[in-house]
Each structure stands twice: as C-alpha cells, then as structure tokens.
PDB file of C-alpha atoms in Angstrom:
ATOM      1  CA  MET A   1     -14.840  16.341 -16.377  1.00 48.00           C
ATOM      2  CA  SER A   2     -15.495  16.195 -20.121  1.00 60.00           C
ATOM      3  CA  ASP A   3     -11.929  17.367 -20.930  1.00 87.00           C
ATOM      4  CA  PHE A   4     -10.505  14.028 -19.787  1.00 88.00           C
ATOM      5  CA  ASN A   5     -11.571  10.509 -20.716  1.00 89.00           C
ATOM      6  CA  PRO A   6      -9.538   8.032 -18.633  1.00 88.00           C
ATOM      7  CA  ALA A   7      -8.439   4.665 -19.975  1.00 87.00           C
ATOM      8  CA  ALA A   8      -7.792   1.451 -18.069  1.00 82.00           C
ATOM      9  CA  ASN A   9      -6.179  -0.355 -20.984  1.00 79.00           C
ATOM     10  CA  VAL A  10      -2.714  -0.011 -22.527  1.00 81.00           C
ATOM     11  CA  LEU A  11      -2.337   1.536 -25.961  1.00 74.00           C
ATOM     12  CA  PRO A  12       0.207  -0.249 -28.213  1.00 67.00           C
ATOM     13  CA  HIS A  13       2.872   2.320 -29.179  1.00 64.00           C
ATOM     14  CA  PRO A  14       0.528   5.332 -29.427  1.00 71.00           C
ATOM     15  CA  GLU A  15       1.484   8.721 -30.776  1.00 84.00           C
ATOM     16  CA  PHE A  16       0.938  10.807 -27.672  1.00 90.00           C
ATOM     17  CA  HIS A  17      -0.076  14.445 -28.035  1.00 91.00           C
ATOM     18  CA  TRP A  18       0.061  15.468 -24.354  1.00 93.00           C
ATOM     19  CA  HIS A  19       2.786  14.525 -21.894  1.00 92.00           C
ATOM     20  CA  ILE A  20       3.117  14.665 -18.093  1.00 94.00           C
ATOM     21  CA  VAL A  21       6.505  14.079 -16.452  1.00 93.00           C
ATOM     22  CA  VAL A  22       6.733  12.767 -12.867  1.00 94.00           C
ATOM     23  CA  SER A  23       9.803  12.200 -10.718  1.00 93.00           C
ATOM     24  CA  HIS A  24      10.006  11.525  -6.969  1.00 92.00           C
ATOM     25  CA  GLY A  25       6.306  12.307  -6.604  1.00 94.00           C
ATOM     26  CA  GLU A  26       6.586  15.752  -8.216  1.00 96.00           C
ATOM     27  CA  VAL A  27       5.297  16.998 -11.556  1.00 96.00           C
ATOM     28  CA  LEU A  28       7.281  18.947 -14.144  1.00 94.00           C
ATOM     29  CA  CYS A  29       5.582  22.251 -15.037  1.00 94.00           C
ATOM     30  CA  GLY A  30       6.330  24.642 -17.885  1.00 90.00           C
ATOM     31  CA  GLU A  31       4.501  27.428 -19.695  1.00 86.00           C
ATOM     32  CA  ARG A  32       1.466  25.171 -20.217  1.00 84.00           C
ATOM     33  CA  GLY A  33       1.539  24.026 -16.610  1.00 93.00           C
ATOM     34  CA  PRO A  34       1.809  20.248 -16.144  1.00 95.00           C
ATOM     35  CA  LEU A  35       0.803  19.428 -19.736  1.00 94.00           C
ATOM     36  CA  HIS A  36       3.620  19.395 -22.280  1.00 91.00           C
ATOM     37  CA  LEU A  37       4.051  18.894 -25.958  1.00 88.00           C
ATOM     38  CA  SER A  38       6.952  16.669 -26.945  1.00 74.00           C
ATOM     39  CA  ALA A  39       9.982  18.981 -26.697  1.00 60.00           C
ATOM     40  CA  PRO A  40      10.652  19.129 -22.915  1.00 62.00           C
ATOM     41  CA  VAL A  41       9.740  15.468 -22.556  1.00 65.00           C
ATOM     42  CA  ARG A  42      12.427  14.424 -25.035  1.00 64.00           C
ATOM     43  CA  GLU A  43      15.002  16.405 -23.086  1.00 64.00           C
ATOM     44  CA  ALA A  44      13.929  14.912 -19.772  1.00 65.00           C
ATOM     45  CA  ALA A  45      13.713  11.346 -21.057  1.00 61.00           C
ATOM     46  CA  ARG A  46      17.102  11.594 -22.736  1.00 61.00           C
ATOM     47  CA  ASP A  47      18.774  12.287 -19.382  1.00 58.00           C
ATOM     48  CA  GLY A  48      16.521  10.017 -17.313  1.00 53.00           C
ATOM     49  CA  ALA A  49      17.791   6.445 -17.549  1.00 56.00           C
ATOM     50  CA  GLN A  50      15.226   3.640 -17.178  1.00 60.00           C
ATOM     51  CA  SER A  51      12.259   5.968 -17.638  1.00 76.00           C
ATOM     52  CA  SER A  52       8.790   4.456 -18.113  1.00 88.00           C
ATOM     53  CA  THR A  53       5.730   5.661 -20.019  1.00 89.00           C
ATOM     54  CA  HIS A  54       2.027   4.975 -19.376  1.00 93.00           C
ATOM     55  CA  TYR A  55      -1.088   5.904 -21.335  1.00 93.00           C
ATOM     56  CA  LEU A  56      -3.573   7.787 -19.137  1.00 95.00           C
ATOM     57  CA  GLY A  57      -6.452   8.469 -21.517  1.00 93.00           C
ATOM     58  CA  ASP A  58      -7.494  11.307 -23.793  1.00 93.00           C
ATOM     59  CA  TRP A  59      -7.279  14.982 -22.862  1.00 95.00           C
ATOM     60  CA  GLY A  60      -9.341  17.161 -25.168  1.00 93.00           C
ATOM     61  CA  GLY A  61      -9.752  14.196 -27.493  1.00 92.00           C
ATOM     62  CA  LYS A  62      -5.994  13.599 -27.836  1.00 92.00           C
ATOM     63  CA  PRO A  63      -3.955  10.845 -26.105  1.00 93.00           C
ATOM     64  CA  CYS A  64      -2.013  11.771 -22.974  1.00 93.00           C
ATOM     65  CA  ALA A  65       0.887   9.896 -21.352  1.00 92.00           C
ATOM     66  CA  VAL A  66       2.781  10.106 -18.088  1.00 93.00           C
ATOM     67  CA  HIS A  67       6.543   9.585 -18.099  1.00 91.00           C
ATOM     68  CA  HIS A  68       8.363   8.598 -14.929  1.00 92.00           C
ATOM     69  CA  LEU A  69      11.994   9.577 -14.456  1.00 90.00           C
ATOM     70  CA  PRO A  70      14.112   7.922 -11.737  1.00 87.00           C
ATOM     71  CA  PHE A  71      15.761  11.272 -10.991  1.00 84.00           C
ATOM     72  CA  ARG A  72      14.755  14.873 -11.558  1.00 83.00           C
ATOM     73  CA  VAL A  73      16.141  16.759 -14.534  1.00 82.00           C
ATOM     74  CA  GLU A  74      16.321  20.551 -14.415  1.00 85.00           C
ATOM     75  CA  LEU A  75      15.040  22.126 -17.641  1.00 85.00           C
ATOM     76  CA  PRO A  76      15.030  25.824 -18.599  1.00 86.00           C
ATOM     77  CA  GLY A  77      11.672  27.457 -17.997  1.00 88.00           C
ATOM     78  CA  CYS A  78      10.356  24.490 -15.990  1.00 90.00           C
ATOM     79  CA  GLU A  79       9.883  23.695 -12.311  1.00 94.00           C
ATOM     80  CA  TRP A  80       8.952  20.649 -10.254  1.00 95.00           C
ATOM     81  CA  ARG A  81       5.787  20.924  -8.159  1.00 97.00           C
ATOM     82  CA  GLY A  82       4.121  18.704  -5.582  1.00 96.00           C
ATOM     83  CA  LEU A  83       0.635  17.382  -6.281  1.00 95.00           C
ATOM     84  CA  ARG A  84      -1.026  19.382  -3.491  1.00 91.00           C
ATOM     85  CA  THR A  85       0.094  22.684  -5.030  1.00 93.00           C
ATOM     86  CA  PHE A  86      -2.333  22.085  -7.910  1.00 94.00           C
ATOM     87  CA  LEU A  87      -5.350  21.762  -5.613  1.00 89.00           C
ATOM     88  CA  GLY A  88      -7.579  24.775  -6.185  1.00 86.00           C
ATOM     89  CA  THR A  89      -5.227  26.300  -8.783  1.00 91.00           C
ATOM     90  CA  VAL A  90      -6.248  24.194 -11.805  1.00 92.00           C
ATOM     91  CA  SER A  91      -9.581  22.872 -13.043  1.00 91.00           C
ATOM     92  CA  GLU A  92     -11.109  19.810 -11.426  1.00 89.00           C
ATOM     93  CA  ALA A  93     -10.583  17.828 -14.637  1.00 91.00           C
ATOM     94  CA  LEU A  94      -6.888  18.734 -14.847  1.00 95.00           C
ATOM     95  CA  PHE A  95      -6.332  17.960 -11.165  1.00 94.00           C
ATOM     96  CA  PHE A  96      -7.952  14.570 -11.728  1.00 93.00           C
ATOM     97  CA  LEU A  97      -5.593  13.945 -14.667  1.00 96.00           C
ATOM     98  CA  ILE A  98      -2.475  14.965 -12.720  1.00 96.00           C
ATOM     99  CA  GLY A  99      -3.538  12.865  -9.740  1.00 96.00           C
ATOM    100  CA  ARG A 100      -4.095   9.889 -12.016  1.00 96.00           C
ATOM    101  CA  ALA A 101      -0.620  10.347 -13.488  1.00 96.00           C
ATOM    102  CA  VAL A 102       1.040  10.306 -10.067  1.00 97.00           C
ATOM    103  CA  GLN A 103      -1.003   7.298  -8.911  1.00 97.00           C
ATOM    104  CA  VAL A 104      -0.133   5.262 -12.019  1.00 96.00           C
ATOM    105  CA  VAL A 105       3.563   6.003 -11.514  1.00 96.00           C
ATOM    106  CA  ASN A 106       3.341   5.017  -7.833  1.00 96.00           C
ATOM    107  CA  TRP A 107       1.624   1.739  -8.735  1.00 96.00           C
ATOM    108  CA  ASP A 108       4.325   0.942 -11.278  1.00 96.00           C
ATOM    109  CA  LEU A 109       7.152   1.650  -8.815  1.00 95.00           C
ATOM    110  CA  ASP A 110       5.575  -0.227  -5.906  1.00 96.00           C
ATOM    111  CA  HIS A 111       4.914  -3.478  -7.781  1.00 96.00           C
ATOM    112  CA  ARG A 112       7.977  -4.193  -9.871  1.00 95.00           C
ATOM    113  CA  PHE A 113       8.462  -7.278  -7.723  1.00 97.00           C
ATOM    114  CA  CYS A 114       5.825  -9.820  -6.779  1.00 97.00           C
ATOM    115  CA  GLY A 115       4.463  -9.417  -3.269  1.00 95.00           C
ATOM    116  CA  ARG A 116       3.786 -13.153  -3.087  1.00 96.00           C
ATOM    117  CA  CYS A 117       7.013 -14.810  -4.319  1.00 97.00           C
ATOM    118  CA  GLY A 118       9.405 -11.864  -4.695  1.00 96.00           C
ATOM    119  CA  LEU A 119      10.281 -12.327  -8.377  1.00 97.00           C
ATOM    120  CA  SER A 120      10.118  -9.589 -11.012  1.00 96.00           C
ATOM    121  CA  THR A 121       6.777  -8.676 -12.577  1.00 97.00           C
ATOM    122  CA  VAL A 122       5.977  -7.731 -16.178  1.00 96.00           C
ATOM    123  CA  TYR A 123       3.272  -5.597 -17.751  1.00 94.00           C
ATOM    124  CA  HIS A 124      -0.018  -7.220 -18.724  1.00 93.00           C
ATOM    125  CA  ALA A 125      -0.507  -7.206 -22.490  1.00 90.00           C
ATOM    126  CA  LYS A 126      -3.820  -5.283 -22.409  1.00 89.00           C
ATOM    127  CA  ASP A 127      -4.787  -4.273 -18.878  1.00 92.00           C
ATOM    128  CA  ARG A 128      -3.091  -1.818 -16.550  1.00 94.00           C
ATOM    129  CA  ALA A 129      -1.573  -4.502 -14.364  1.00 96.00           C
ATOM    130  CA  ARG A 130       1.763  -6.030 -13.439  1.00 96.00           C
ATOM    131  CA  VAL A 131       1.902  -9.823 -13.543  1.00 97.00           C
ATOM    132  CA  CYS A 132       4.288 -12.312 -11.970  1.00 97.00           C
ATOM    133  CA  THR A 133       5.203 -14.898 -14.597  1.00 94.00           C
ATOM    134  CA  SER A 134       6.219 -17.354 -11.875  1.00 96.00           C
ATOM    135  CA  CYS A 135       3.076 -17.540  -9.714  1.00 97.00           C
ATOM    136  CA  ASN A 136       0.603 -15.625 -11.944  1.00 95.00           C
ATOM    137  CA  PHE A 137      -0.138 -13.055  -9.267  1.00 97.00           C
ATOM    138  CA  SER A 138      -1.545  -9.848 -10.818  1.00 97.00           C
ATOM    139  CA  VAL A 139      -1.526  -6.386  -9.281  1.00 97.00           C
ATOM    140  CA  TYR A 140      -3.756  -3.595 -10.567  1.00 95.00           C
ATOM    141  CA  PRO A 141      -3.622  -0.008  -9.287  1.00 94.00           C
ATOM    142  CA  ARG A 142      -5.039  -0.062  -5.763  1.00 92.00           C
ATOM    143  CA  ILE A 143      -7.791   2.318  -4.675  1.00 94.00           C
ATOM    144  CA  SER A 144      -8.722   2.516  -0.978  1.00 97.00           C
ATOM    145  CA  PRO A 145     -12.374   3.392  -0.222  1.00 98.00           C
ATOM    146  CA  CYS A 146     -12.892   5.949   2.558  1.00 98.00           C
ATOM    147  CA  VAL A 147     -15.864   7.661   4.142  1.00 98.00           C
ATOM    148  CA  ILE A 148     -15.852  11.374   4.868  1.00 98.00           C
ATOM    149  CA  MET A 149     -18.716  12.703   6.944  1.00 98.00           C
ATOM    150  CA  LEU A 150     -19.907  15.993   8.306  1.00 98.00           C
ATOM    151  CA  LEU A 151     -21.751  15.351  11.569  1.00 98.00           C
ATOM    152  CA  VAL A 152     -24.725  17.657  12.035  1.00 97.00           C
ATOM    153  CA  ARG A 153     -27.386  18.452  14.621  1.00 96.00           C
ATOM    154  CA  GLY A 154     -30.015  20.948  13.562  1.00 95.00           C
ATOM    155  CA  GLU A 155     -28.273  24.126  12.373  1.00 96.00           C
ATOM    156  CA  GLU A 156     -24.876  23.091  13.756  1.00 97.00           C
ATOM    157  CA  CYS A 157     -22.105  20.966  12.276  1.00 98.00           C
ATOM    158  CA  LEU A 158     -19.070  19.374  13.894  1.00 98.00           C
ATOM    159  CA  LEU A 159     -15.698  20.499  12.575  1.00 98.00           C
ATOM    160  CA  ALA A 160     -12.439  18.942  13.680  1.00 96.00           C
ATOM    161  CA  ARG A 161      -8.730  19.634  13.564  1.00 94.00           C
ATOM    162  CA  HIS A 162      -6.687  16.546  12.784  1.00 89.00           C
ATOM    163  CA  ALA A 163      -3.582  15.855  14.824  1.00 82.00           C
ATOM    164  CA  HIS A 164      -1.349  14.880  11.893  1.00 77.00           C
ATOM    165  CA  HIS A 165      -2.314  17.503   9.314  1.00 72.00           C
ATOM    166  CA  ARG A 166       0.212  20.211   8.537  1.00 62.00           C
ATOM    167  CA  HIS A 167      -2.507  22.804   7.904  1.00 67.00           C
ATOM    168  CA  ALA A 168      -4.627  23.660  10.937  1.00 80.00           C
ATOM    169  CA  LEU A 169      -7.948  23.536   9.099  1.00 91.00           C
ATOM    170  CA  TYR A 170     -11.355  22.795  10.552  1.00 95.00           C
ATOM    171  CA  THR A 171     -12.674  19.928   8.475  1.00 96.00           C
ATOM    172  CA  ALA A 172     -14.967  16.902   8.391  1.00 97.00           C
ATOM    173  CA  LEU A 173     -14.213  13.490   9.877  1.00 97.00           C
ATOM    174  CA  ALA A 174     -12.926  10.715   7.635  1.00 96.00           C
ATOM    175  CA  GLY A 175     -11.672   7.147   7.769  1.00 96.00           C
ATOM    176  CA  PHE A 176     -10.947   4.015   5.769  1.00 97.00           C
ATOM    177  CA  ILE A 177     -13.602   1.355   5.217  1.00 98.00           C
ATOM    178  CA  GLU A 178     -12.464  -1.844   6.912  1.00 97.00           C
ATOM    179  CA  PRO A 179     -12.913  -5.366   5.450  1.00 96.00           C
ATOM    180  CA  GLY A 180     -16.496  -6.576   5.899  1.00 97.00           C
ATOM    181  CA  GLU A 181     -17.938  -3.080   6.399  1.00 96.00           C
ATOM    182  CA  ASN A 182     -20.217  -1.090   4.167  1.00 96.00           C
ATOM    183  CA  ALA A 183     -19.799   2.680   3.920  1.00 96.00           C
ATOM    184  CA  GLU A 184     -22.536   3.444   6.465  1.00 96.00           C
ATOM    185  CA  GLN A 185     -21.095   1.064   9.066  1.00 96.00           C
ATOM    186  CA  ALA A 186     -17.631   2.577   8.605  1.00 97.00           C
ATOM    187  CA  LEU A 187     -19.077   6.062   9.048  1.00 97.00           C
ATOM    188  CA  ALA A 188     -20.754   5.138  12.340  1.00 97.00           C
ATOM    189  CA  ARG A 189     -17.622   3.396  13.646  1.00 97.00           C
ATOM    190  CA  GLU A 190     -15.312   6.285  12.755  1.00 97.00           C
ATOM    191  CA  ALA A 191     -17.615   8.859  14.373  1.00 97.00           C
ATOM    192  CA  LEU A 192     -17.735   6.852  17.595  1.00 97.00           C
ATOM    193  CA  GLU A 193     -14.003   6.125  17.655  1.00 96.00           C
ATOM    194  CA  GLU A 194     -12.805   9.630  16.779  1.00 96.00           C
ATOM    195  CA  VAL A 195     -15.218  11.883  18.671  1.00 97.00           C
ATOM    196  CA  GLY A 196     -17.471   9.616  20.782  1.00 97.00           C
ATOM    197  CA  LEU A 197     -20.681  10.450  18.882  1.00 98.00           C
ATOM    198  CA  GLU A 198     -23.324   8.082  17.499  1.00 97.00           C
ATOM    199  CA  VAL A 199     -25.131   8.394  14.194  1.00 96.00           C
ATOM    200  CA  GLY A 200     -28.200   6.519  13.018  1.00 85.00           C
ATOM    201  CA  GLN A 201     -28.093   4.127  10.061  1.00 79.00           C
ATOM    202  CA  GLY A 202     -31.396   4.947   8.384  1.00 79.00           C
ATOM    203  CA  PRO A 203     -31.957   7.353   5.466  1.00 79.00           C
ATOM    204  CA  GLN A 204     -33.411   9.881   7.897  1.00 82.00           C
ATOM    205  CA  HIS A 205     -29.936  10.165   9.502  1.00 91.00           C
ATOM    206  CA  LEU A 206     -27.589   9.877   6.511  1.00 95.00           C
ATOM    207  CA  GLN A 207     -27.545  11.971   3.348  1.00 95.00           C
ATOM    208  CA  TYR A 208     -25.207  10.861   0.588  1.00 96.00           C
ATOM    209  CA  ILE A 209     -23.531  13.847  -1.111  1.00 97.00           C
ATOM    210  CA  GLY A 210     -20.998  12.442  -3.575  1.00 97.00           C
ATOM    211  CA  THR A 211     -17.582  10.918  -4.176  1.00 96.00           C
ATOM    212  CA  GLN A 212     -14.137  12.240  -5.033  1.00 95.00           C
ATOM    213  CA  SER A 213     -10.933  10.655  -6.252  1.00 93.00           C
ATOM    214  CA  TRP A 214      -8.282  11.707  -3.730  1.00 94.00           C
ATOM    215  CA  PRO A 215      -4.739  10.906  -4.905  1.00 95.00           C
ATOM    216  CA  PHE A 216      -3.003  11.197  -1.527  1.00 92.00           C
ATOM    217  CA  PRO A 217      -1.919   8.553  -2.247  1.00 91.00           C
ATOM    218  CA  GLY A 218      -4.925   6.710  -3.760  1.00 94.00           C
ATOM    219  CA  GLN A 219      -8.349   6.928  -2.121  1.00 96.00           C
ATOM    220  CA  LEU A 220     -11.949   7.141  -3.232  1.00 97.00           C
ATOM    221  CA  MET A 221     -13.766   9.429  -0.794  1.00 98.00           C
ATOM    222  CA  ILE A 222     -17.493   8.790  -0.188  1.00 98.00           C
ATOM    223  CA  GLY A 223     -19.167  11.817   1.374  1.00 98.00           C
ATOM    224  CA  TYR A 224     -22.177  12.079   3.724  1.00 98.00           C
ATOM    225  CA  LEU A 225     -24.008  14.484   5.955  1.00 97.00           C
ATOM    226  CA  ALA A 226     -24.738  12.459   9.100  1.00 97.00           C
ATOM    227  CA  GLU A 227     -27.253  13.387  11.816  1.00 96.00           C
ATOM    228  CA  VAL A 228     -25.976  12.736  15.334  1.00 97.00           C
ATOM    229  CA  SER A 229     -28.273  10.522  17.415  1.00 95.00           C
ATOM    230  CA  GLY A 230     -26.385  10.233  20.711  1.00 96.00           C
ATOM    231  CA  GLY A 231     -23.079   9.972  22.535  1.00 96.00           C
ATOM    232  CA  THR A 232     -20.818  12.538  24.202  1.00 97.00           C
ATOM    233  CA  LEU A 233     -18.341  14.679  22.288  1.00 97.00           C
ATOM    234  CA  ARG A 234     -14.922  13.330  23.202  1.00 96.00           C
ATOM    235  CA  PRO A 235     -12.076  13.779  20.671  1.00 95.00           C
ATOM    236  CA  ASP A 236      -9.693  10.841  20.843  1.00 93.00           C
ATOM    237  CA  GLN A 237      -6.582  13.124  20.903  1.00 89.00           C
ATOM    238  CA  GLU A 238      -4.755  10.691  18.614  1.00 89.00           C
ATOM    239  CA  GLU A 239      -6.453  11.297  15.286  1.00 89.00           C
ATOM    240  CA  ILE A 240      -8.487  14.328  16.358  1.00 94.00           C
ATOM    241  CA  MET A 241      -6.797  17.165  18.222  1.00 92.00           C
ATOM    242  CA  GLU A 242      -9.925  19.340  18.573  1.00 94.00           C
ATOM    243  CA  ALA A 243     -13.605  19.068  17.621  1.00 96.00           C
ATOM    244  CA  ARG A 244     -16.256  21.777  18.050  1.00 96.00           C
ATOM    245  CA  TRP A 245     -19.836  22.474  17.083  1.00 98.00           C
ATOM    246  CA  PHE A 246     -20.345  25.482  14.807  1.00 98.00           C
ATOM    247  CA  HIS A 247     -23.613  27.190  13.914  1.00 97.00           C
ATOM    248  CA  LYS A 248     -24.118  27.515  10.149  1.00 96.00           C
ATOM    249  CA  SER A 249     -23.734  31.308  10.467  1.00 96.00           C
ATOM    250  CA  GLN A 250     -20.400  31.028  12.315  1.00 96.00           C
ATOM    251  CA  ILE A 251     -18.379  28.633  10.163  1.00 97.00           C
ATOM    252  CA  PRO A 252     -14.662  29.496  10.553  1.00 95.00           C
ATOM    253  CA  GLN A 253     -12.651  30.729   7.590  1.00 93.00           C
ATOM    254  CA  ALA A 254     -10.012  28.014   7.999  1.00 93.00           C
ATOM    255  CA  ILE A 255     -11.913  25.248   6.211  1.00 95.00           C
ATOM    256  CA  PRO A 256     -10.904  23.147   3.172  1.00 93.00           C
ATOM    257  CA  PRO A 257     -11.331  24.714  -0.268  1.00 91.00           C
ATOM    258  CA  ALA A 258     -14.438  24.087  -2.344  1.00 91.00           C
ATOM    259  CA  GLU A 259     -12.475  21.798  -4.658  1.00 90.00           C
ATOM    260  CA  THR A 260     -12.275  19.166  -1.906  1.00 93.00           C
ATOM    261  CA  LEU A 261     -15.157  16.913  -0.897  1.00 96.00           C
ATOM    262  CA  SER A 262     -14.739  18.037   2.702  1.00 96.00           C
ATOM    263  CA  GLY A 263     -15.162  21.647   1.631  1.00 96.00           C
ATOM    264  CA  GLN A 264     -18.191  20.687  -0.444  1.00 97.00           C
ATOM    265  CA  LEU A 265     -19.829  18.938   2.532  1.00 98.00           C
ATOM    266  CA  ILE A 266     -19.455  22.025   4.701  1.00 98.00           C
ATOM    267  CA  ARG A 267     -20.746  24.391   2.024  1.00 97.00           C
ATOM    268  CA  THR A 268     -23.648  22.061   1.181  1.00 97.00           C
ATOM    269  CA  PHE A 269     -24.682  22.006   4.847  1.00 97.00           C
ATOM    270  CA  VAL A 270     -24.613  25.807   5.098  1.00 96.00           C
ATOM    271  CA  GLU A 271     -26.640  26.236   1.896  1.00 94.00           C
ATOM    272  CA  ARG A 272     -29.262  23.570   2.661  1.00 86.00           C
ATOM    273  CA  CYS A 273     -29.767  24.108   6.357  1.00 69.00           C
TER     274      CYS A 273
END
C-alpha cells in the first residue's frame, strides 16, 4: 500500500491536495472516482452547514483530507456511492484510504458527546481523539479485533453461509475476540459455537495467514487456516444458516472476492493443499 501513508496525528491548517467527501455513510465520486481536487469540495462544503474536515495521511506523497457533510449535496457529474461498491473495483490501497475516511467520520459523529458524563467533547490538540473537558475522558477511533478462520481437514475446507448476509456467498467463519481472549482462543470458541467443531491450539493445527482492515464498520480481521480436531458439524442456525465440506477441486463459484481476507484464505488453501 505504498500509495497511502496514514497519519494518526492532526495537521494544523494543512493545504490539502486530495479530498474525499462523505455524507450519511456514502462517498462522493466524480471523474477521478472518490478522490477530488478542490473544486467539487468547495461546492459541497458551501452548501453543507456544520461540515467537518479531518487529515487522513498522504496519498501519492500529497496530503489528503476527508470532509463530512451533514446532508448530501447533488453536484453535476458526481454520484454518491456506498463503501461496499468500491470493494474489488479499486486498488487495495485506495479501498483502505476510502475505508479510513468513512471510519474517521463515523468516530467523529459518534463521540461528539462524552459517554461518561454526557457533556460535549472537543478535539485533542495533536492526536486523533475527542476529549471531554469536564471529566477528561478521551475517545480515539475504535477498532474491534476479529478472527476469521477457514476450517480444514485434509483436502477439504468448511464453507458456510451466514444467516444475516445479504449475499448468499460461501465463506469462512468469523467472530469478535472477547475480553480476556487471545486470537487462538477466540477462534476455537467461535468454531465450536457456530458449527460444533473443535480445533487444536498448537502450531500444527493453526496457520496464521494475515490481517485486513475491514471498515464495516471498524474491524481488524486476523486470518487463519485451522485444522479440525474433533466435534460434529452442527450449524447453529442463528449465525450460520448452512455449512458444508468442499474438496479443494470443487470449491463453489459463490465465494468472496480475492480482495477480502476470507477470499484469500480460501484461495490460499486451494493453492497450498
């Protein structure tokens, strides 16, 4: 992702080169896609009362900002698009940048009032944080760690259809890491709870593959291939609607795209097995 260098600090009155505009969770797109030079941003900000601006980092060596508008403004030659529509249609670096923009805006909107005493918060002078001047409570952008695991046995892998997903894809299992758990413990618990299968905890059972920032709304996915060691396949019917074993030569077409960590787990299994 060399095109984008993220920043956690706040630039004092920078001259931004690139601009992203977000309103109601959607991103304004023009001829350059989601990245704009100043002209459309001035038009949008002029009509968008109480807009806010945040420095994201440098794109191609030049500073990039996200602007939040409290209501959507229709501009000639532009359209508003949801974050998921960019998945697989732009580079990984640009998707990361757009996802970061939406997450920063969500953080700003969600924490304008203190969750401890209820009074208004203000921006920290240097860090990306909102601070309550009454009780000194600080809120930084929240990232939720999750495990995503492809269960395997020999030349077969377990693919599941999730009950609450709009797209009926066969995909890997996933779940949030609970307080007091490490990633491996969360993986074993989720596998047992969702499909009734057990996985071992040693390195001979678990193969770490990688991580992915997943801005829906703000997770860090930690991916594994996990060898099944016991149990009986039994989808819980609440989170998991269907779960089946597939031989590596018979993987269905309806799987997540390669840009997702789930898709990468499945493709890695097929290539390495």
